[in-house]
Short mmCIF file of C-alpha atoms and ligand atoms in Angstrom, two decimals:
data_model
loop_
_atom_site.label_atom_id
_atom_site.label_comp_id
_atom_site.label_asym_id
_atom_site.label_seq_id
_atom_site.Cartn_x
_atom_site.Cartn_y
_atom_site.Cartn_z
CA MET A 19 -9.61 321.97 51.60
CA THR A 20 -10.74 319.16 53.26
CA PRO A 21 -8.85 318.25 56.20
CA ILE A 22 -7.99 314.15 57.00
CA ASP A 23 -9.42 312.33 60.54
CA ARG A 24 -6.27 310.11 61.13
CA THR A 25 -8.01 307.75 63.55
CA HIS A 26 -11.13 307.05 61.54
CA LEU A 27 -7.38 306.13 58.51
CA ALA A 28 -5.72 304.43 61.23
CA ARG A 29 -9.02 302.16 61.78
CA LEU A 30 -9.56 301.74 58.17
CA ARG A 31 -6.20 300.72 57.80
CA ALA A 32 -6.29 298.29 59.83
CA ARG A 33 -9.67 296.78 58.67
CA GLU A 34 -8.15 297.01 55.07
CA GLU A 35 -4.38 295.34 56.63
CA GLN A 36 -6.16 292.40 58.45
CA ARG A 37 -8.45 291.89 54.85
CA PHE A 38 -5.37 291.46 52.69
CA VAL A 39 -4.51 288.42 55.73
CA ASP A 40 -7.31 285.98 55.28
CA ALA A 41 -7.66 286.99 51.62
CA HIS A 42 -4.53 285.26 50.61
CA PRO A 43 -3.88 281.85 53.31
CA ARG A 44 -1.59 280.58 50.96
CA SER A 45 1.02 283.94 49.89
CA ALA A 46 1.27 283.67 53.46
CA GLU A 47 1.84 280.46 54.46
CA LEU A 48 4.69 280.54 51.64
CA ALA A 49 5.94 283.85 53.19
CA ALA A 50 6.51 282.29 56.45
CA ALA A 51 8.82 279.15 54.95
CA PRO A 52 11.33 279.71 56.61
CA GLY A 53 13.65 279.65 53.74
CA HIS A 54 17.47 280.43 52.55
CA LEU A 55 16.26 283.90 51.14
CA LEU A 56 17.75 286.82 52.75
CA GLY A 57 14.39 289.20 54.16
CA GLY A 58 12.24 286.36 52.56
CA VAL A 59 12.10 287.66 49.07
CA PRO A 60 15.05 287.20 46.01
CA MET A 61 14.61 291.04 46.20
CA ALA A 62 14.60 292.83 48.92
CA TRP A 63 12.24 295.96 47.67
CA MET A 64 9.83 292.58 47.80
CA THR A 65 9.62 293.47 51.52
CA ARG A 66 7.95 296.67 50.92
CA TRP A 67 4.93 296.28 49.39
CA PRO A 68 1.63 297.37 51.17
CA GLY A 69 0.35 294.49 52.95
CA ALA A 70 1.30 292.12 56.28
CA PHE A 71 3.60 290.23 52.61
CA PRO A 72 4.45 290.12 49.42
CA LEU A 73 1.80 288.56 46.87
CA VAL A 74 3.54 285.86 45.26
CA PHE A 75 1.69 285.70 42.06
CA ALA A 76 1.07 282.00 39.64
CA GLU A 77 0.74 283.64 36.33
CA ALA A 78 0.32 286.77 34.60
CA SER A 79 -0.92 287.44 31.31
CA GLY A 80 -1.62 291.52 29.04
CA ALA A 81 -2.49 294.01 32.22
CA HIS A 82 -3.93 291.10 34.15
CA PHE A 83 -2.84 288.40 36.79
CA ARG A 84 -3.63 286.51 38.71
CA ASP A 85 -2.29 285.91 43.15
CA VAL A 86 -1.80 281.49 44.18
CA ASP A 87 -4.86 282.29 45.53
CA GLY A 88 -6.73 282.47 42.37
CA ILE A 89 -7.40 285.98 43.06
CA GLU A 90 -7.03 288.01 39.92
CA TYR A 91 -5.93 291.69 39.59
CA ILE A 92 -5.58 294.47 36.57
CA ASP A 93 -2.26 294.59 36.65
CA PHE A 94 -1.14 298.97 36.81
CA CYS A 95 2.05 298.94 38.32
CA LEU A 96 3.31 296.00 35.16
CA GLY A 97 6.69 295.25 37.13
CA ASP A 98 7.39 298.80 37.52
CA THR A 99 7.53 299.71 33.67
CA GLY A 100 9.57 295.49 32.73
CA ALA A 101 6.21 295.33 31.17
CA MET A 102 4.79 297.83 30.05
CA ALA A 103 3.75 296.38 26.83
CA GLY A 104 1.55 293.75 28.71
CA HIS A 105 2.35 290.82 30.52
CA ALA A 106 3.88 287.66 29.13
CA LEU A 107 3.42 288.53 25.44
CA PRO A 108 3.55 286.04 22.39
CA ALA A 109 5.84 287.39 20.02
CA VAL A 110 8.36 288.10 22.92
CA ALA A 111 7.68 284.48 24.72
CA ASP A 112 7.95 282.75 20.52
CA ALA A 113 10.99 285.04 20.52
CA LEU A 114 13.48 283.64 23.54
CA SER A 115 11.95 280.14 23.75
CA ALA A 116 13.41 279.70 19.90
CA GLN A 117 16.04 281.71 20.51
CA ALA A 118 16.79 279.49 24.09
CA ARG A 119 17.28 276.72 21.57
CA ARG A 120 19.62 277.91 19.60
CA GLY A 121 22.03 278.87 22.46
CA ILE A 122 21.31 281.82 25.06
CA THR A 123 24.84 283.54 25.30
CA THR A 124 28.59 283.15 23.58
CA MET A 125 30.03 286.60 24.13
CA LEU A 126 29.71 287.59 19.84
CA PRO A 127 26.96 289.68 18.09
CA SER A 128 23.69 287.14 16.86
CA LEU A 129 21.52 288.05 14.22
CA ASP A 130 19.57 290.68 16.30
CA ALA A 131 22.25 292.84 16.88
CA ALA A 132 21.73 295.28 13.74
CA TRP A 133 18.52 294.77 13.85
CA VAL A 134 17.56 296.29 18.01
CA GLY A 135 20.96 299.04 16.62
CA ASP A 136 18.71 300.34 13.39
CA GLU A 137 15.55 300.05 15.75
CA LEU A 138 16.38 301.89 18.82
CA ALA A 139 17.99 305.07 16.33
CA ARG A 140 15.12 305.28 14.40
CA ARG A 141 12.85 305.25 17.75
CA PHE A 142 14.99 307.25 19.58
CA GLY A 143 16.73 309.62 16.15
CA LEU A 144 20.18 309.25 18.30
CA PRO A 145 22.44 307.08 16.00
CA VAL A 146 25.02 305.31 17.93
CA TRP A 147 24.07 302.70 20.42
CA GLN A 148 24.91 300.04 22.79
CA LEU A 149 23.31 296.72 24.83
CA ALA A 150 23.67 297.12 28.85
CA MET A 151 21.65 294.24 31.32
CA THR A 152 19.68 297.19 33.20
CA ALA A 153 18.85 300.93 33.64
CA THR A 154 21.27 301.15 36.00
CA ASP A 155 23.72 299.56 34.51
CA ALA A 156 23.40 301.86 31.71
CA ASN A 157 23.77 305.44 33.84
CA ARG A 158 26.95 303.61 35.06
CA PHE A 159 28.75 302.87 31.60
CA VAL A 160 27.71 306.76 30.83
CA LEU A 161 28.62 308.97 33.57
CA ARG A 162 31.68 307.47 33.32
CA PHE A 163 31.47 308.28 30.03
CA ALA A 164 31.03 311.44 30.33
CA ARG A 165 33.69 311.77 32.66
CA HIS A 166 35.67 309.74 30.42
CA LEU A 167 35.57 312.43 27.66
CA THR A 168 35.11 316.16 29.80
CA GLY A 169 37.89 315.07 31.83
CA ARG A 170 35.55 316.57 34.51
CA PRO A 171 35.09 314.81 38.05
CA LYS A 172 31.22 315.69 39.00
CA VAL A 173 28.23 315.05 37.61
CA LEU A 174 24.82 316.85 38.41
CA VAL A 175 21.56 315.38 39.14
CA PHE A 176 17.82 316.58 40.12
CA ASP A 177 16.27 316.75 44.14
CA TRP A 178 14.34 313.49 44.01
CA CYS A 179 15.04 311.59 41.15
CA TYR A 180 15.72 308.39 40.75
CA HIS A 181 18.13 306.74 38.16
CA GLY A 182 18.77 303.10 39.36
CA THR A 183 21.05 301.79 42.21
CA VAL A 184 24.05 304.26 40.73
CA ASP A 185 26.16 305.58 43.18
CA GLU A 186 26.14 309.35 42.22
CA ALA A 187 22.47 309.15 42.02
CA PHE A 188 21.57 309.18 45.72
CA ALA A 189 22.74 312.24 47.06
CA THR A 190 19.81 315.00 47.47
CA LEU A 191 19.42 318.73 49.75
CA ASP A 192 19.42 318.61 53.08
CA GLY A 193 16.97 321.68 54.65
CA ASP A 194 20.54 324.04 54.46
CA GLY A 195 20.82 323.39 51.08
CA ARG A 196 23.39 320.90 51.56
CA VAL A 197 24.00 317.51 49.35
CA VAL A 198 24.16 314.71 51.56
CA ALA A 199 23.42 310.63 51.28
CA ARG A 200 20.07 310.35 50.33
CA PRO A 201 17.81 308.65 53.35
CA GLY A 202 18.05 304.65 53.04
CA THR A 203 21.07 304.93 50.87
CA ILE A 204 23.13 302.24 52.81
CA GLY A 205 27.22 301.45 51.91
CA ALA A 206 27.54 305.00 49.83
CA PRO A 207 31.39 304.60 48.64
CA ILE A 208 31.93 308.87 48.68
CA GLU A 209 30.04 311.55 50.86
CA PRO A 210 28.18 312.53 47.63
CA ASP A 211 29.25 315.81 48.04
CA ALA A 212 32.84 314.88 46.34
CA THR A 213 31.42 313.16 43.47
CA THR A 214 27.54 315.23 42.88
CA LYS A 215 25.67 318.45 42.83
CA VAL A 216 21.95 318.36 43.34
CA VAL A 217 19.70 321.34 42.51
CA GLN A 218 15.73 321.24 42.20
CA PHE A 219 14.21 320.51 39.18
CA ASN A 220 12.71 323.40 37.29
CA ASP A 221 15.22 325.92 39.56
CA LEU A 222 17.37 327.50 35.31
CA ALA A 223 19.28 329.79 37.41
CA ALA A 224 20.34 326.60 40.37
CA VAL A 225 21.98 324.80 37.08
CA GLU A 226 23.40 327.38 36.26
CA ALA A 227 24.92 328.31 39.53
CA ALA A 228 26.19 324.41 39.49
CA LEU A 229 28.11 324.10 35.98
CA ALA A 230 29.31 327.52 36.02
CA PRO A 231 32.52 326.35 37.37
CA ARG A 232 32.88 323.65 34.24
CA ASP A 233 33.67 320.41 36.82
CA VAL A 234 30.34 318.96 35.94
CA ALA A 235 30.52 316.18 33.83
CA CYS A 236 27.16 315.81 32.82
CA VAL A 237 24.02 316.47 33.55
CA LEU A 238 21.56 312.86 34.38
CA ALA A 239 17.89 313.82 33.93
CA GLU A 240 14.35 312.50 33.29
CA PRO A 241 12.62 314.55 31.11
CA ALA A 242 9.83 314.76 33.85
CA LEU A 243 10.58 313.30 37.64
CA THR A 244 8.62 309.92 37.23
CA ASN A 245 9.38 308.37 41.38
CA ILE A 246 8.61 311.52 43.56
CA GLY A 247 4.75 311.34 41.73
CA ILE A 248 4.87 313.27 38.03
CA VAL A 249 6.60 316.98 38.69
CA LEU A 250 6.57 318.16 34.67
CA PRO A 251 8.91 320.44 32.79
CA ASP A 252 8.11 323.83 33.50
CA PRO A 253 7.30 325.32 29.77
CA GLY A 254 10.97 326.34 27.77
CA PHE A 255 12.75 324.03 30.94
CA HIS A 256 14.40 321.69 28.73
CA GLU A 257 15.21 323.60 25.89
CA ALA A 258 17.14 326.18 28.79
CA LEU A 259 19.03 323.40 30.24
CA ARG A 260 20.31 321.96 26.67
CA GLU A 261 21.33 325.36 26.29
CA ILE A 262 23.16 326.13 29.48
CA CYS A 263 24.29 322.43 29.00
CA ASP A 264 26.02 323.87 25.15
CA ARG A 265 27.42 327.05 26.82
CA THR A 266 29.39 325.69 29.84
CA GLY A 267 30.55 322.13 28.46
CA THR A 268 28.35 319.65 29.85
CA LEU A 269 27.22 316.72 28.96
CA LEU A 270 23.94 316.13 28.83
CA VAL A 271 21.87 312.40 29.72
CA ILE A 272 18.34 312.08 29.18
CA ASP A 273 17.01 308.61 31.17
CA GLU A 274 13.82 307.67 29.24
CA THR A 275 13.70 304.86 31.19
CA HIS A 276 9.86 305.73 32.92
CA THR A 277 8.81 308.27 30.13
CA LEU A 278 8.62 306.01 27.74
CA CYS A 279 4.83 306.40 28.10
CA ALA A 280 5.24 309.96 26.36
CA GLY A 281 5.83 308.12 22.97
CA PRO A 282 6.92 305.43 21.04
CA GLY A 283 10.18 307.51 21.16
CA GLY A 284 10.14 308.97 24.43
CA ALA A 285 9.96 312.96 25.70
CA THR A 286 12.24 312.67 23.38
CA GLY A 287 10.77 312.29 20.71
CA GLU A 288 7.23 314.21 21.88
CA TRP A 289 9.42 317.50 22.75
CA GLY A 290 12.25 317.10 20.56
CA LEU A 291 14.96 317.12 22.81
CA ARG A 292 18.75 317.10 22.02
CA PRO A 293 20.72 315.01 24.37
CA ASP A 294 24.34 314.01 23.64
CA PHE A 295 23.71 310.15 25.65
CA PHE A 296 19.72 308.67 26.29
CA VAL A 297 19.35 306.01 28.48
CA ILE A 298 16.93 303.37 27.63
CA GLY A 299 16.21 299.74 30.23
CA LYS A 300 13.11 297.95 31.84
CA ALA A 301 10.56 297.98 29.18
CA ILE A 302 12.45 297.58 25.54
CA GLY A 303 12.95 293.94 26.70
CA GLY A 304 9.40 292.69 26.58
CA GLY A 305 9.98 291.76 30.54
CA MET A 306 13.61 290.50 30.03
CA PRO A 307 16.01 292.12 31.88
CA VAL A 308 17.75 294.00 28.88
CA ALA A 309 18.77 298.07 28.63
CA ALA A 310 20.03 300.17 25.79
CA TYR A 311 22.10 303.45 25.70
CA GLY A 312 22.54 305.98 22.74
CA MET A 313 24.84 308.55 22.02
CA THR A 314 25.30 311.67 19.06
CA ALA A 315 27.40 310.57 16.95
CA GLU A 316 30.52 312.90 17.35
CA VAL A 317 30.20 311.50 21.20
CA GLY A 318 30.18 308.32 19.05
CA SER A 319 33.54 309.07 17.81
CA LEU A 320 35.01 310.99 20.88
CA LEU A 321 34.84 307.45 22.28
CA ALA A 322 35.70 305.57 19.18
CA PRO A 323 39.61 305.07 20.83
CA ALA A 324 38.32 303.59 24.36
CA ILE A 325 36.10 301.54 22.92
CA GLY A 326 39.16 300.39 20.65
CA GLY A 327 41.32 299.65 22.60
CA THR A 328 42.75 295.93 23.85
CA GLU A 329 41.98 296.82 27.76
CA VAL A 330 38.51 297.67 26.62
CA ASP A 331 37.17 295.10 28.70
CA THR A 332 38.71 296.74 31.81
CA SER A 333 36.84 299.72 31.47
CA GLY A 334 34.49 299.79 33.10
CA VAL A 335 32.37 299.82 30.84
CA GLY A 336 29.81 296.95 30.01
CA GLY A 337 29.62 292.76 31.10
CA THR A 338 30.46 289.12 30.07
CA LEU A 339 26.26 289.11 29.10
CA THR A 340 25.95 292.09 27.94
CA GLY A 341 23.98 292.21 24.67
CA ASN A 342 23.56 288.37 24.68
CA ALA A 343 21.56 287.15 22.03
CA LEU A 344 18.20 286.32 24.85
CA ALA A 345 18.49 289.87 25.57
CA LEU A 346 18.71 290.73 22.17
CA ALA A 347 15.82 288.63 20.11
CA ALA A 348 14.01 289.96 23.40
CA VAL A 349 13.86 293.59 21.63
CA ARG A 350 13.58 292.40 18.46
CA ALA A 351 10.16 291.02 19.48
CA THR A 352 8.61 293.83 21.74
CA LEU A 353 9.97 296.66 19.35
CA SER A 354 8.92 294.52 16.29
CA THR A 355 5.24 294.59 17.85
CA THR A 356 4.13 296.81 20.45
CA LEU A 357 5.15 299.83 22.02
CA THR A 358 3.43 301.36 18.80
CA ALA A 359 1.96 304.46 17.53
CA ASP A 360 -1.13 302.95 17.31
CA ASP A 361 -0.72 301.47 21.06
CA PHE A 362 -0.19 304.93 22.29
CA ALA A 363 -2.92 306.07 20.88
CA ARG A 364 -4.68 303.38 22.99
CA MET A 365 -3.34 303.69 25.70
CA VAL A 366 -2.89 307.26 25.83
CA PRO A 367 -6.81 307.83 26.32
CA LEU A 368 -7.00 305.01 29.23
CA ALA A 369 -4.54 307.51 30.96
CA GLU A 370 -6.58 310.74 30.81
CA ALA A 371 -9.77 308.64 31.44
CA TRP A 372 -8.01 307.04 34.40
CA THR A 373 -6.59 311.15 35.38
CA ASP A 374 -9.72 312.50 34.95
CA GLY A 375 -12.15 309.67 36.68
CA VAL A 376 -9.68 310.43 40.07
CA GLN A 377 -9.64 314.21 39.98
CA GLU A 378 -13.37 314.08 39.84
CA VAL A 379 -12.99 312.06 42.78
CA ILE A 380 -11.13 314.67 44.79
CA ASP A 381 -12.16 317.80 43.54
CA GLY A 382 -15.82 316.19 44.65
CA VAL A 383 -14.93 315.88 47.66
CA GLY A 384 -12.56 319.01 47.94
CA LEU A 385 -9.38 317.01 48.48
CA ALA A 386 -6.42 320.09 47.83
CA TRP A 387 -4.84 316.58 45.82
CA CYS A 388 -3.32 316.73 42.05
CA VAL A 389 -3.17 314.03 39.64
CA ASN A 390 -0.36 314.68 36.62
CA ARG A 391 0.07 312.24 33.87
CA LEU A 392 2.45 312.21 31.03
CA GLY A 393 1.45 310.16 28.02
CA CYS A 394 -0.06 307.03 29.50
CA ARG A 395 1.60 307.26 33.14
CA ALA A 396 -0.63 308.96 35.74
CA GLU A 397 0.09 309.41 39.38
CA TYR A 398 -2.06 310.77 42.18
CA TRP A 399 -0.08 313.42 44.79
CA PHE A 400 -0.86 314.38 48.24
CA CYS A 401 -1.02 318.47 47.55
CA PRO A 402 -1.12 320.38 44.92
CA PRO A 403 0.96 320.12 41.96
CA PRO A 404 4.39 320.09 42.78
CA ARG A 405 7.31 321.84 40.43
CA ASN A 406 10.54 320.72 42.26
CA GLY A 407 11.01 316.51 44.00
CA SER A 408 11.25 318.16 47.12
CA ASP A 409 7.52 319.52 46.88
CA ALA A 410 6.86 316.58 46.69
CA ALA A 411 8.56 314.45 48.67
CA ALA A 412 7.47 317.18 51.38
CA SER A 413 3.97 315.93 51.01
CA ILE A 414 4.76 311.23 50.86
CA ASP A 415 2.38 310.02 53.32
CA ALA A 416 3.16 306.33 54.63
CA GLU A 417 -0.71 306.49 56.26
CA LEU A 418 -2.26 307.24 53.20
CA ASP A 419 -0.03 304.95 50.52
CA ALA A 420 -0.69 302.30 53.13
CA TYR A 421 -4.66 302.77 52.66
CA LEU A 422 -5.03 303.16 49.72
CA HIS A 423 -3.03 300.66 47.92
CA LEU A 424 -4.43 298.13 50.09
CA HIS A 425 -7.89 299.12 49.15
CA ALA A 426 -7.67 298.84 46.12
CA LEU A 427 -5.27 295.46 46.41
CA ASN A 428 -8.41 294.05 47.88
CA ARG A 429 -10.75 294.53 45.38
CA GLY A 430 -8.45 293.43 41.96
CA ILE A 431 -6.50 296.68 42.01
CA LEU A 432 -3.22 296.13 42.27
CA MET A 433 -0.89 300.27 41.92
CA THR A 434 2.70 300.75 41.75
CA PRO A 435 4.31 300.95 45.16
CA PHE A 436 6.60 303.85 46.40
CA HIS A 437 3.99 305.41 44.49
CA ASN A 438 0.16 306.64 43.58
CA MET A 439 1.40 305.02 39.57
CA ALA A 440 -0.61 303.98 37.04
CA LEU A 441 0.36 302.48 33.85
CA MET A 442 -2.00 301.70 30.77
CA SER A 443 -0.37 298.42 28.75
CA PRO A 444 -1.42 297.99 24.99
CA ALA A 445 -3.77 294.98 26.87
CA HIS A 446 -5.36 297.08 29.28
CA VAL A 447 -8.94 298.34 28.39
CA ALA A 448 -11.38 301.07 29.24
CA GLY A 449 -13.04 298.48 32.16
CA ASP A 450 -10.17 298.48 34.28
CA VAL A 451 -9.92 301.92 34.19
CA GLU A 452 -13.39 302.45 35.08
CA ARG A 453 -13.37 299.74 37.65
CA HIS A 454 -10.20 301.83 39.21
CA THR A 455 -12.09 305.14 39.19
CA GLN A 456 -15.35 303.06 41.34
CA VAL A 457 -12.80 301.65 43.75
CA PHE A 458 -10.94 304.79 44.48
CA ALA A 459 -14.24 306.26 44.40
CA GLU A 460 -14.97 304.03 47.32
CA ALA A 461 -11.48 304.71 49.29
CA ILE A 462 -11.73 308.41 48.98
CA GLY A 463 -16.23 308.32 50.56
CA GLU A 464 -14.71 306.18 52.93
CA LEU A 465 -12.31 308.54 54.44
CA VAL A 466 -13.73 311.96 54.34
CA GLN A 467 -16.94 310.31 55.12
CA PRO A 468 -17.56 310.58 58.97
CA LEU A 469 -16.03 314.26 58.66
CA HIS A 470 -19.32 315.06 56.44
CA VAL A 471 -21.31 313.53 58.72
CA VAL A 472 -19.57 315.32 61.69
CA SER A 473 -20.14 318.17 59.54
CA ARG A 474 -23.77 317.89 58.80
CA PRO A 475 -26.11 320.32 60.67
CA ALA A 476 -28.72 318.54 62.70
CA GLU A 477 -31.94 317.87 61.76
CA PRO A 478 -34.62 319.05 62.76
CA SER A 479 -36.02 317.43 66.12
C1 PLP B 513 14.53 306.91 36.12
C2 PLP B 513 15.51 305.48 35.58
N1 PLP B 513 16.23 305.45 35.31
C3 PLP B 513 16.63 303.89 35.81
C4 PLP B 513 16.49 303.11 36.38
C5 PLP B 513 16.48 301.75 36.75
O1 PLP B 513 16.19 300.50 36.11
P1 PLP B 513 16.50 299.71 36.58
O2 PLP B 513 16.37 299.30 37.95
O3 PLP B 513 16.16 298.23 35.96
O4 PLP B 513 17.87 299.05 36.68
C6 PLP B 513 15.00 303.71 36.41
C7 PLP B 513 14.36 302.24 37.88
O5 PLP B 513 13.12 302.73 38.01
C8 PLP B 513 14.58 303.99 36.62
O6 PLP B 513 13.82 304.99 37.08
#
């Protein structure tokens, strides 16, 4: 295995930091201006991009965007999946503008509501649906429903999962196997072990043991972990998970907010999963904030009395702007025109080519890294393929991340922050992927070059 020379890495990173600052005077100026935003940004994570300050974007279209300094980028981040269908889709822009002129929100169903319910049922295979504003919201509502239906207090999640800013899911295992707050959590209402059990992904014996006391309302799971790199399920994992849930009376919630990348019906469609609840957010609105959750007919009929009551507005589920006409118009325009089987038939081969390119580079220099792919999403990680979240978390490398992200950004490529992930939209083309492979090869070549120079036998004099 090729080791990384840390001193050399620090030098390369410093060079890229300087190059970033030099190339973006306008973004720097905007970042330096005194303003009224906490941290200078509308949402705190926007400070976590690589580089001394966040880029300010001017315009985005399809798979590309331009920043305020006039630099063009290939966007493999796509708003961390929010813009997976591509930026500024004409169908979405037209539908939004037409609906905005007709009225945005009334707390009444609009004419698009029934179409949206039908399409979600057709795509994802569950017959009963509700809308939410974000996937976080949808997960919160589903957890509440699951507790209501089972009368059980707890939730089971997989270590290093991410399901949005859901209190129950900000739990991890410490070195002694205790459930503790995820590093970085602020203001947790109670200790997470009061609400949450945590086990490792792919550990069926641990799932079995956690569900045996029958105090868990639901398992909240992504079909493959996507927020700590991509961690794929072992063969048979999902069948066994379903069986253990059935046997212990535990509901199964499958959160497909990111794994929609697997195909037009998500991993549920591709792999034939059978969730009780299904959560989808981000991409379905073409960039508009909107999410949805589906459920089986049985769950739907059990919930009917609860949501039919006169006090449903204080049930803890729903929201004033939820299901508004603009959000419904966005979902209809997106799902009727993009993320179709034909789109995936182009997007998946692009992700395969991206994966092959990265793999060839890391194999070529003998780095023991991996590239995992799920449908049109691919990601490299600084270890051999992990089987669970804690294996993956053990290889987080902030220095390497910062260097590789900045190196790419300085050459016109945006990767997803906090990850090394690339997502393909219907608007990406082979040239975008080839450019990434070329830039990645340059970055890795520079990273390992001095070691090769040092280890080369001396020239005969
Ligand atoms: C699997 C999963 N579920 C839910 C969410 C939350 O989505 P949002 O931030 O739009 O609420 C995310 C966000 O990354 C996610 O990855």
